[in-house]
Coordinates of C-alpha atoms in Angstrom, one line a residue:
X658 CA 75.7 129.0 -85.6
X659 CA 74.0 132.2 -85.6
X660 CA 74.9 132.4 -81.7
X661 CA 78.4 132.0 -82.0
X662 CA 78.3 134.7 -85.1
X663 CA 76.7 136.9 -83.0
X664 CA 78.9 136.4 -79.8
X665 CA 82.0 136.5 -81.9
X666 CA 80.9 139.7 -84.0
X667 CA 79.9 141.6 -80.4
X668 CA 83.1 140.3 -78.7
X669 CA 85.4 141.9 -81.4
X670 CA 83.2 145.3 -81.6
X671 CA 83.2 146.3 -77.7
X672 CA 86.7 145.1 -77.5
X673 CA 87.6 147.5 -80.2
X674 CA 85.8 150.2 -78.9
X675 CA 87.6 149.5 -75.6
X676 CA 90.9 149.3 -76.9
X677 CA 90.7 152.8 -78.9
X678 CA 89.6 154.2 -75.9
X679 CA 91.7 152.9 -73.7
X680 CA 94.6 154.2 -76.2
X681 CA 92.8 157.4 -76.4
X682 CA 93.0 157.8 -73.0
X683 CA 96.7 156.3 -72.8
X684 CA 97.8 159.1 -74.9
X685 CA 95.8 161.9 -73.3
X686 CA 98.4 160.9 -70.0
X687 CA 101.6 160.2 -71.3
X688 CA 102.9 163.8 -70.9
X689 CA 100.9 164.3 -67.7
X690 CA 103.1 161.7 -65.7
X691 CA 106.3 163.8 -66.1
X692 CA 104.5 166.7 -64.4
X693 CA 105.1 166.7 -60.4
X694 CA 101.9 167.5 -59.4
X695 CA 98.5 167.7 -61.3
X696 CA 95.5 170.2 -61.2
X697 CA 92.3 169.6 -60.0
X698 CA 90.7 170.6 -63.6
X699 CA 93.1 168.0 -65.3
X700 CA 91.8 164.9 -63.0
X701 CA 88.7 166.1 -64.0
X702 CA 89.1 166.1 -67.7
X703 CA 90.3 162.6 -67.3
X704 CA 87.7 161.1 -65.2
X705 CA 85.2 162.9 -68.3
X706 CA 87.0 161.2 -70.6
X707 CA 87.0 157.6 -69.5
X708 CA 83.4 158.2 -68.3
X709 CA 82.3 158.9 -71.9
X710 CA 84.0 155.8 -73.4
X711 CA 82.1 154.5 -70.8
X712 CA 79.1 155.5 -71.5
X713 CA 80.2 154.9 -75.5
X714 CA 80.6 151.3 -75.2
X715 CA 77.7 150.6 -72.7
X716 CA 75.6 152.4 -74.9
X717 CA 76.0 150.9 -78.6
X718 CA 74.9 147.4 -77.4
X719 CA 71.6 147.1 -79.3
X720 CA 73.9 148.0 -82.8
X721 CA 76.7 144.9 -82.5
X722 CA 73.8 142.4 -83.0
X723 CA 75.2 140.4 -86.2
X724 CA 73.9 141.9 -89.2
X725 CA 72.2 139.1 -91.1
X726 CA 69.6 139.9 -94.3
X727 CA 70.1 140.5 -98.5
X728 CA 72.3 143.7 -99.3
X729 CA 71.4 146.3 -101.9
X730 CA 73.6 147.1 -105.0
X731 CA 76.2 150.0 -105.5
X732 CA 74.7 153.5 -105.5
X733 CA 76.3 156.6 -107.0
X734 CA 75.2 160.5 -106.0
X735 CA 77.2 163.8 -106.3
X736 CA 76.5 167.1 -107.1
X737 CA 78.7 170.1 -108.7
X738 CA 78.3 173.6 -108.2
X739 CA 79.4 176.7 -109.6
X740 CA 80.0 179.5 -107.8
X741 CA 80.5 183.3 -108.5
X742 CA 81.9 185.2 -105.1
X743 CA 82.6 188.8 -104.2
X744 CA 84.7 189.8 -101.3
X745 CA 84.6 193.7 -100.2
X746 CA 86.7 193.4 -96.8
X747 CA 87.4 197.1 -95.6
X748 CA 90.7 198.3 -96.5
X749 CA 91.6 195.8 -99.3
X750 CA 90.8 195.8 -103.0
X751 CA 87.1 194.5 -104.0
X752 CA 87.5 190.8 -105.1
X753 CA 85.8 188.3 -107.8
X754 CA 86.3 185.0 -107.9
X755 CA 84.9 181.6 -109.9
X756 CA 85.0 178.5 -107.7
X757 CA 83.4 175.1 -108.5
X758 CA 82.7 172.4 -106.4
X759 CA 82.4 168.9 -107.1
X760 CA 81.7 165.6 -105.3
X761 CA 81.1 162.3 -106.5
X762 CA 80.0 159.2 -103.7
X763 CA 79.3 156.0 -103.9
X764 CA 77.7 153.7 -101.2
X765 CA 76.8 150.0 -100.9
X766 CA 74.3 147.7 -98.5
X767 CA 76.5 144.9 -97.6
X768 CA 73.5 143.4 -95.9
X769 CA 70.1 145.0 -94.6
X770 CA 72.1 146.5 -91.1
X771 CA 75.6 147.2 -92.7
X772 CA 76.7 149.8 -95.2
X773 CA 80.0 151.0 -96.5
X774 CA 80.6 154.6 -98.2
X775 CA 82.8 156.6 -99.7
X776 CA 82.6 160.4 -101.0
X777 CA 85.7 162.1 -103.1
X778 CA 85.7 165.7 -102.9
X779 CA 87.5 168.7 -104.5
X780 CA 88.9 171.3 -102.3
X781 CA 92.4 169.8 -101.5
X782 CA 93.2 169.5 -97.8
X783 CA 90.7 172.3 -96.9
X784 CA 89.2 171.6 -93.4
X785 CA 85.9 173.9 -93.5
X786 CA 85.3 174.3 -97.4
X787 CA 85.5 171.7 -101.0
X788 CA 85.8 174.5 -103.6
X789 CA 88.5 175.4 -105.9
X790 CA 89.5 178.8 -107.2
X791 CA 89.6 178.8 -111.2
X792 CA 93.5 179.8 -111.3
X793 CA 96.7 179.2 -111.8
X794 CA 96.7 179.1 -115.6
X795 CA 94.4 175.8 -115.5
X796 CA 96.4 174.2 -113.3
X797 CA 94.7 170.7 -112.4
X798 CA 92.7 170.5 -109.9
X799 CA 92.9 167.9 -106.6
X800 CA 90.1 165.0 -105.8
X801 CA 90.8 163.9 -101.9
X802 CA 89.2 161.9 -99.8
X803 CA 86.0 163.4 -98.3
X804 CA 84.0 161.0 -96.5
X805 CA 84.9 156.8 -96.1
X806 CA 83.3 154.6 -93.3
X807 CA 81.2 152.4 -92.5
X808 CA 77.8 152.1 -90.4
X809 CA 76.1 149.2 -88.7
X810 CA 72.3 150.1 -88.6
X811 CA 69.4 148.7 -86.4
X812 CA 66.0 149.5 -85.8
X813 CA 66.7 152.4 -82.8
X814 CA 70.4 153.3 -83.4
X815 CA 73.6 153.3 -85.5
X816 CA 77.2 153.1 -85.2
X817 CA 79.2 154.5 -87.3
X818 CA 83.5 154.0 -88.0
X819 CA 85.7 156.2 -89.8
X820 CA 85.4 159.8 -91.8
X821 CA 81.7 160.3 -91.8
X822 CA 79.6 163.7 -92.2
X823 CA 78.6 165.4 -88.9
X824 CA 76.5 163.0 -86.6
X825 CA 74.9 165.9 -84.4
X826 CA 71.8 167.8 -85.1
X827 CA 72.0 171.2 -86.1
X828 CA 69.1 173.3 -85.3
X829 CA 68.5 175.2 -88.9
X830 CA 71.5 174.1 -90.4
X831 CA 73.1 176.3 -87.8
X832 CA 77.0 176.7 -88.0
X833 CA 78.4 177.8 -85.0
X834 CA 80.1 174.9 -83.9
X835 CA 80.1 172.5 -87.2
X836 CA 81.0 174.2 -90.7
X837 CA 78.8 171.7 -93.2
X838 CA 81.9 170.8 -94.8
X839 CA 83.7 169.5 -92.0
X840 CA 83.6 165.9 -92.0
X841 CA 85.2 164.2 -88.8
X842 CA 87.1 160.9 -88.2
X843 CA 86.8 158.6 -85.5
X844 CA 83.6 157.0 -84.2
X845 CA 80.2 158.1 -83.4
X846 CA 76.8 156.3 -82.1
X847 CA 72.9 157.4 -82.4
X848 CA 70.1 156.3 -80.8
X849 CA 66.8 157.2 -81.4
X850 CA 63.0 156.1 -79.6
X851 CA 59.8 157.0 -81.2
X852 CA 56.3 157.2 -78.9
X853 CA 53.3 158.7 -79.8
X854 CA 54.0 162.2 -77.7
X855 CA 57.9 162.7 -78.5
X856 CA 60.6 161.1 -80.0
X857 CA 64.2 161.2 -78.4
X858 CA 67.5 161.2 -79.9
X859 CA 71.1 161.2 -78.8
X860 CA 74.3 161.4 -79.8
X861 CA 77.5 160.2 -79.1
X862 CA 81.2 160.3 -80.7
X863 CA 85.0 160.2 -80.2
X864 CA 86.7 162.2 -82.9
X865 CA 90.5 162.7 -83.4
X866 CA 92.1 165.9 -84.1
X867 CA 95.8 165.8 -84.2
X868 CA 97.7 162.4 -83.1
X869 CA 101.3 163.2 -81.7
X870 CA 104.3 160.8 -82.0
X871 CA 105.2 162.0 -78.3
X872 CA 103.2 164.2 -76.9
X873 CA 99.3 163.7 -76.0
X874 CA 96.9 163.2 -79.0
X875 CA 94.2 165.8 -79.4
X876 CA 90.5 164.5 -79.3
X877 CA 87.0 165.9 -79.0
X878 CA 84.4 163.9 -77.4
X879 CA 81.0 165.2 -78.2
X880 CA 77.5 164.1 -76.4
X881 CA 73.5 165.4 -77.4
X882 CA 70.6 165.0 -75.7
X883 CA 67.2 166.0 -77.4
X884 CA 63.3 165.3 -78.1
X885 CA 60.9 166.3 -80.7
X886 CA 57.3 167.3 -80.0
X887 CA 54.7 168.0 -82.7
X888 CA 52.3 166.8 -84.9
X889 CA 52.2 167.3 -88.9
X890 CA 51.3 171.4 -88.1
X891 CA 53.7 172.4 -85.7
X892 CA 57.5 170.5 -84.5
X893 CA 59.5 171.6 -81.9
X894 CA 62.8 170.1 -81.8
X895 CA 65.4 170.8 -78.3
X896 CA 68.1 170.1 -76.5
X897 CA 71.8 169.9 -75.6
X898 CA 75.1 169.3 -76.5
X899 CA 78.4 168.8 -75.3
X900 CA 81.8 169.1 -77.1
X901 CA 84.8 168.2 -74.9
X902 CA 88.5 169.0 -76.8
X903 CA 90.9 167.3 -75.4
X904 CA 94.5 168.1 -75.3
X905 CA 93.9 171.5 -76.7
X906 CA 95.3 174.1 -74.1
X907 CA 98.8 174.9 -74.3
X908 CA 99.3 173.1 -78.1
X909 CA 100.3 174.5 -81.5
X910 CA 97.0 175.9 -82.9
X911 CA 95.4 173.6 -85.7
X912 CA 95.4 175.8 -88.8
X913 CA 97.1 175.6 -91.3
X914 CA 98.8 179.2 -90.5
X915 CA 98.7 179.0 -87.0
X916 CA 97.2 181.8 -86.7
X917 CA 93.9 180.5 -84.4
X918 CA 91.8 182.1 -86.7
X919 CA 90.1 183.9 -83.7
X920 CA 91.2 182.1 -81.0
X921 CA 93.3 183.3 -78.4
X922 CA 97.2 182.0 -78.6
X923 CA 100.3 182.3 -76.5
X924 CA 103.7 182.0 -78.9
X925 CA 101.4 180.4 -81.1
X926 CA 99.6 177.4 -78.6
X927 CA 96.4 177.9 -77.7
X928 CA 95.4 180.1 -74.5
X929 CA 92.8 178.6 -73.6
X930 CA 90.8 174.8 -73.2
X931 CA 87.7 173.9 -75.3
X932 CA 84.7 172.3 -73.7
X933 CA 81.8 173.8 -75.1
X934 CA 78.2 173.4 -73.7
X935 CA 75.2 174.3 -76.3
X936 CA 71.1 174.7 -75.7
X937 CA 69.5 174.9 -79.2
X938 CA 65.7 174.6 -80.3
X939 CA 64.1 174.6 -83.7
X940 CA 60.8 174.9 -84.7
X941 CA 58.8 174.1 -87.8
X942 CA 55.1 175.1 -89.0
X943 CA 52.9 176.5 -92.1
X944 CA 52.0 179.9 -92.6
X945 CA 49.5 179.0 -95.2
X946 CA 50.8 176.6 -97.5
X947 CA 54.8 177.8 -96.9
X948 CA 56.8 176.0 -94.6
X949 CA 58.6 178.4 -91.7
X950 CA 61.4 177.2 -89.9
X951 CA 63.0 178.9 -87.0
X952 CA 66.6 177.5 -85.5
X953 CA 68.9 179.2 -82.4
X954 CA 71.4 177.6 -80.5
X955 CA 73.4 179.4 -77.8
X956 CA 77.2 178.4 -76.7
X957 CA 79.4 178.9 -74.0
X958 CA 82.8 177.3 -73.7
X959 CA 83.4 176.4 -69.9
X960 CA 87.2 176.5 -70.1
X961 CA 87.9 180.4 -71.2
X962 CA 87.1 183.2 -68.2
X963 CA 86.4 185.6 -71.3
X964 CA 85.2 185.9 -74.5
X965 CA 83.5 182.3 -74.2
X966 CA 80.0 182.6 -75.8
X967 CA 78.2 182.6 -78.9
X968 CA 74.9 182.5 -80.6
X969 CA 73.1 182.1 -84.1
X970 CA 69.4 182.7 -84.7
X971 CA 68.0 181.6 -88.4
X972 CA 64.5 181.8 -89.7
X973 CA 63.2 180.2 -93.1
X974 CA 60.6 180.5 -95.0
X975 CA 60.0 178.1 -97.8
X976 CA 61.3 175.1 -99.7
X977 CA 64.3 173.6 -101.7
X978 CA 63.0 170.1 -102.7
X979 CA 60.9 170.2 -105.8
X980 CA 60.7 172.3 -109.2
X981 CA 59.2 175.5 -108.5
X982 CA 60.1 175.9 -104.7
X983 CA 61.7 179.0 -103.6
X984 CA 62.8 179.8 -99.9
X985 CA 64.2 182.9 -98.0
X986 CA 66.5 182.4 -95.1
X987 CA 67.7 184.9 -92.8
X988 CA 70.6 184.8 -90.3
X989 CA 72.4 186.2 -87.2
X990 CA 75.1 185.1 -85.6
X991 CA 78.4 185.9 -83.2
X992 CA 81.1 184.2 -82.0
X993 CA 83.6 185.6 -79.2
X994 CA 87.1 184.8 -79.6
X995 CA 87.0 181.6 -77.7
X996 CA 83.2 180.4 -77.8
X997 CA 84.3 177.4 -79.8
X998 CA 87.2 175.8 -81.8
X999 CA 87.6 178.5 -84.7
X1000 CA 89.0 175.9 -86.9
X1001 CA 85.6 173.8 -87.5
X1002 CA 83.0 176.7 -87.5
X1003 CA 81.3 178.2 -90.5
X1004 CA 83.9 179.8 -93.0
X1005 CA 81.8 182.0 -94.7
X1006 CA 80.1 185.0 -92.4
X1007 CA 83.1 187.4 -92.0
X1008 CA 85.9 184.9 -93.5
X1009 CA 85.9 182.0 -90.8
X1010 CA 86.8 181.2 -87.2
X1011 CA 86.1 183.0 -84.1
X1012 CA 85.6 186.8 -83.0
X1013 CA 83.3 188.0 -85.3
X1014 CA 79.6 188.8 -86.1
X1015 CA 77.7 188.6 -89.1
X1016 CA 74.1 189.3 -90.4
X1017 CA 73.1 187.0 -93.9
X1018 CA 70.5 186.4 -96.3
X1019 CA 69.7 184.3 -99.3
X1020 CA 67.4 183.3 -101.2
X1021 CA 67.3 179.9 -103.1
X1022 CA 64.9 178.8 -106.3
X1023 CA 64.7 175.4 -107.4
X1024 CA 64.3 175.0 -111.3
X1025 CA 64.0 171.1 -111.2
X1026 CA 64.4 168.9 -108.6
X1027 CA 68.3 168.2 -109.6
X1028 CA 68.9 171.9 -110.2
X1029 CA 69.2 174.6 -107.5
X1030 CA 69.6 178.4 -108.0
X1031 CA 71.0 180.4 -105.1
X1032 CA 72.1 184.3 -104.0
X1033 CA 73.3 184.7 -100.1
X1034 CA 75.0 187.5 -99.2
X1035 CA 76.7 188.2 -95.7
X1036 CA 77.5 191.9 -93.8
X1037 CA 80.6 190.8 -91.1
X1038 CA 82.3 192.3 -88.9
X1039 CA 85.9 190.5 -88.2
X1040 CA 86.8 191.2 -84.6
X1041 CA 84.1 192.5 -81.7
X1042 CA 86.5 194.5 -80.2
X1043 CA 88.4 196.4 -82.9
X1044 CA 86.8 195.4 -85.8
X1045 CA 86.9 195.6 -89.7
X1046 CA 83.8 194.8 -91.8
X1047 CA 83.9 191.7 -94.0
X1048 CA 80.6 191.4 -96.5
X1049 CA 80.5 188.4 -99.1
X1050 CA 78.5 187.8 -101.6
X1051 CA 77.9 184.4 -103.3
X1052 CA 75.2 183.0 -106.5
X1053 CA 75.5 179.4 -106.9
X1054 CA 74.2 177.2 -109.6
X1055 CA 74.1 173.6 -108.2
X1056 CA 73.9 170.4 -110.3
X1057 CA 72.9 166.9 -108.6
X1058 CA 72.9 163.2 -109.6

């Protein structure tokens, strides 16, 4: 009986898997047969794309084993924060604000391998950020849905369905690419192997961005490759990543305002495709009892002749887990106008998006392990070319459960 479970449970999976790619892909050509004749670069884009569902299906094997085994019982965790920000952008008046955030999320073990969550979140429809502004007269504030899937776990990967939180690694916490508040939809895979000299990772996922009644859908399929050498004195983590956006070039720009928010646009489409190719590498010691941390990552986005690269370099010193710990964190970081998709990257540095540059630091004190104290502030510049300077400041009081 357990055969046939198992058979039947890996049967359905793939042939999902297959059939969302295969309608992926489906969409991605229905507006490319009515053109007469079809660039070398867009063959090429498709053959990537049916090569990584490819690779996607042939790789999460080991996960659609039939998940057998005693589940756990409903857990609840959230935190709320309060936040006081100052804005002093060149040209306009100096601004205070009070914002809050708050997120509540529950999760359940089905069984030992599967697991179903779900996280509410203030913010509204925001794509890079949960808080809410303390305005409009006490107006009431909006609770949306911030994170729902599910994940199927086994001992060397996972596969995960739905609106998850970010499944790549981020060297540092770095933001270049992901904002941490960005929570994607679609489907992603991991798989990890553990030796006594390194352990590897990867990453895999197919993500939708914008599905079109009759025009192509938009999509990002995203690969990473990396290893981690060390012992318990020294880690070195590195590797690569790949972030393919389908369906971008030559489509209304994503924001809300259409404004590309640093992106280049043509009577408001985007100018230019976005597959972006990263190198990053983090690296963690002691100096004496403190931990250091040191994270870069450098981008390039293959598609744009111009203005098509970015970096972020971040050092830490310090800790955040326990009553007492303190840490200082220092970053640096720049984005050309089409290094990256503007819409997902960090929204804080010098107001969000693309074409900017940004020094920060902050400095975070924990006064119990469920109660974080926090000061960053940021010196921007918005625009490389002719640009304006942005600074913020933010202290945050953060409350978890």
């Amino acid at each position: 009986m357990h055969n046939i479970k198992y058979v039947l449970v890996q049967g359905l999976t793939v042939f999902t898997l297959i059939s969302n790619g295969s309608l992926l892909y489906a969409s991605i050509q229905r507006d490319k047969r009515k053109e007469e004749q079809m660039s070398s670069t867009t063959q090429l884009k498709q053959i990537s794309i049916s090569a990584m569902f490819i690779v996607l299906v042939s790789t999460i094997q080991p996960v659609l084993a039939y998940a057998e085994g005693d589940g756990g019982g409903v857990k609840i965790n959230g935190d709320f924060r309060y936040r006081h920000e100052l804005i002093d952008e060149e040209g306009v008046v100096e601004r205070h604000r009070q914002r809050m955030r708050g997120r509540v999320g529950l999760s359940h073990q089905i069984t030992d391998k599967i697991e179903t969550g779900v996280r509410l979140t203030t913010g509204g429809a925001a794509i890079t950020s949960n808080n809410e502004s303390f305005d409009g007269a006490f107006a009431k504030k909006s609770i949306d849905i911030d994170t729902f899937y599910a994940k199927v776990k086994c001992e060397n990967s996972s596969l995960t369905l739905g609106k998850m939180d970010i499944p790549f690694f981020l060297p540092g916490s770095n933001t270049l690419i992901w904002d941490k508040d960005v929570t994607p939809e679609g489907i992603s895979y991991a798989y990890w192997r553990k030796t006594d000299s390194v352990d590897m990772f990867f990453n895999l996922a197919g993500f939708w961005l914008n599905e079109r009644a009759v025009n192509s859908d938009s999509a990002l399929l995203g690969g990473q490759l990396g290893a981690k050498f060390g012992n318990d004195a020294h880690k070195l983590t590195a590797g690569a990543s790949y972030y393919g956006f389908a369906n971008v070039k030559g489509k209304g720009a994503l924001d809300a305002g259409v404004t590309g928010q640093g992106n280049t646009l043509t009577g408001g489409n985007y100018a230019n495709g976005y597959n972006v190719v990263e190198i990053f590498a983090e690296y963690w010691t002691k100096v004496g009892s403190m931990p250091l941390l040191l994270g870069a990552s450098l981008i390039n986005n293959t598609e744009a002749d111009d203005d098509n690269a970015g970096y972020e370099v971040n050092v830490k010193v310090g800790n955040n887990k326990e009553a007492g710990d303190w840490f200082v964190q220092l970053f640096l970081l720049e984005l050309e106008k089409d290094s990256t998709l503007a819409i997902l990257s960090e929204s804080d540095p010098f107001d969000g998006g693309t074409d900017g540059s940004a020094t920060g630091v902050a400095f975070g004190y924990t006064t119990h392990k469920a109660v974080h104290l926090q000061a960053t502030y940021w010196v921007g510049k918005q625009g490389l070319t002719n640009s304006t300077d942005f600074n913020r400041g933010q202290l945050d009081a953060v409350f978890k459960f």
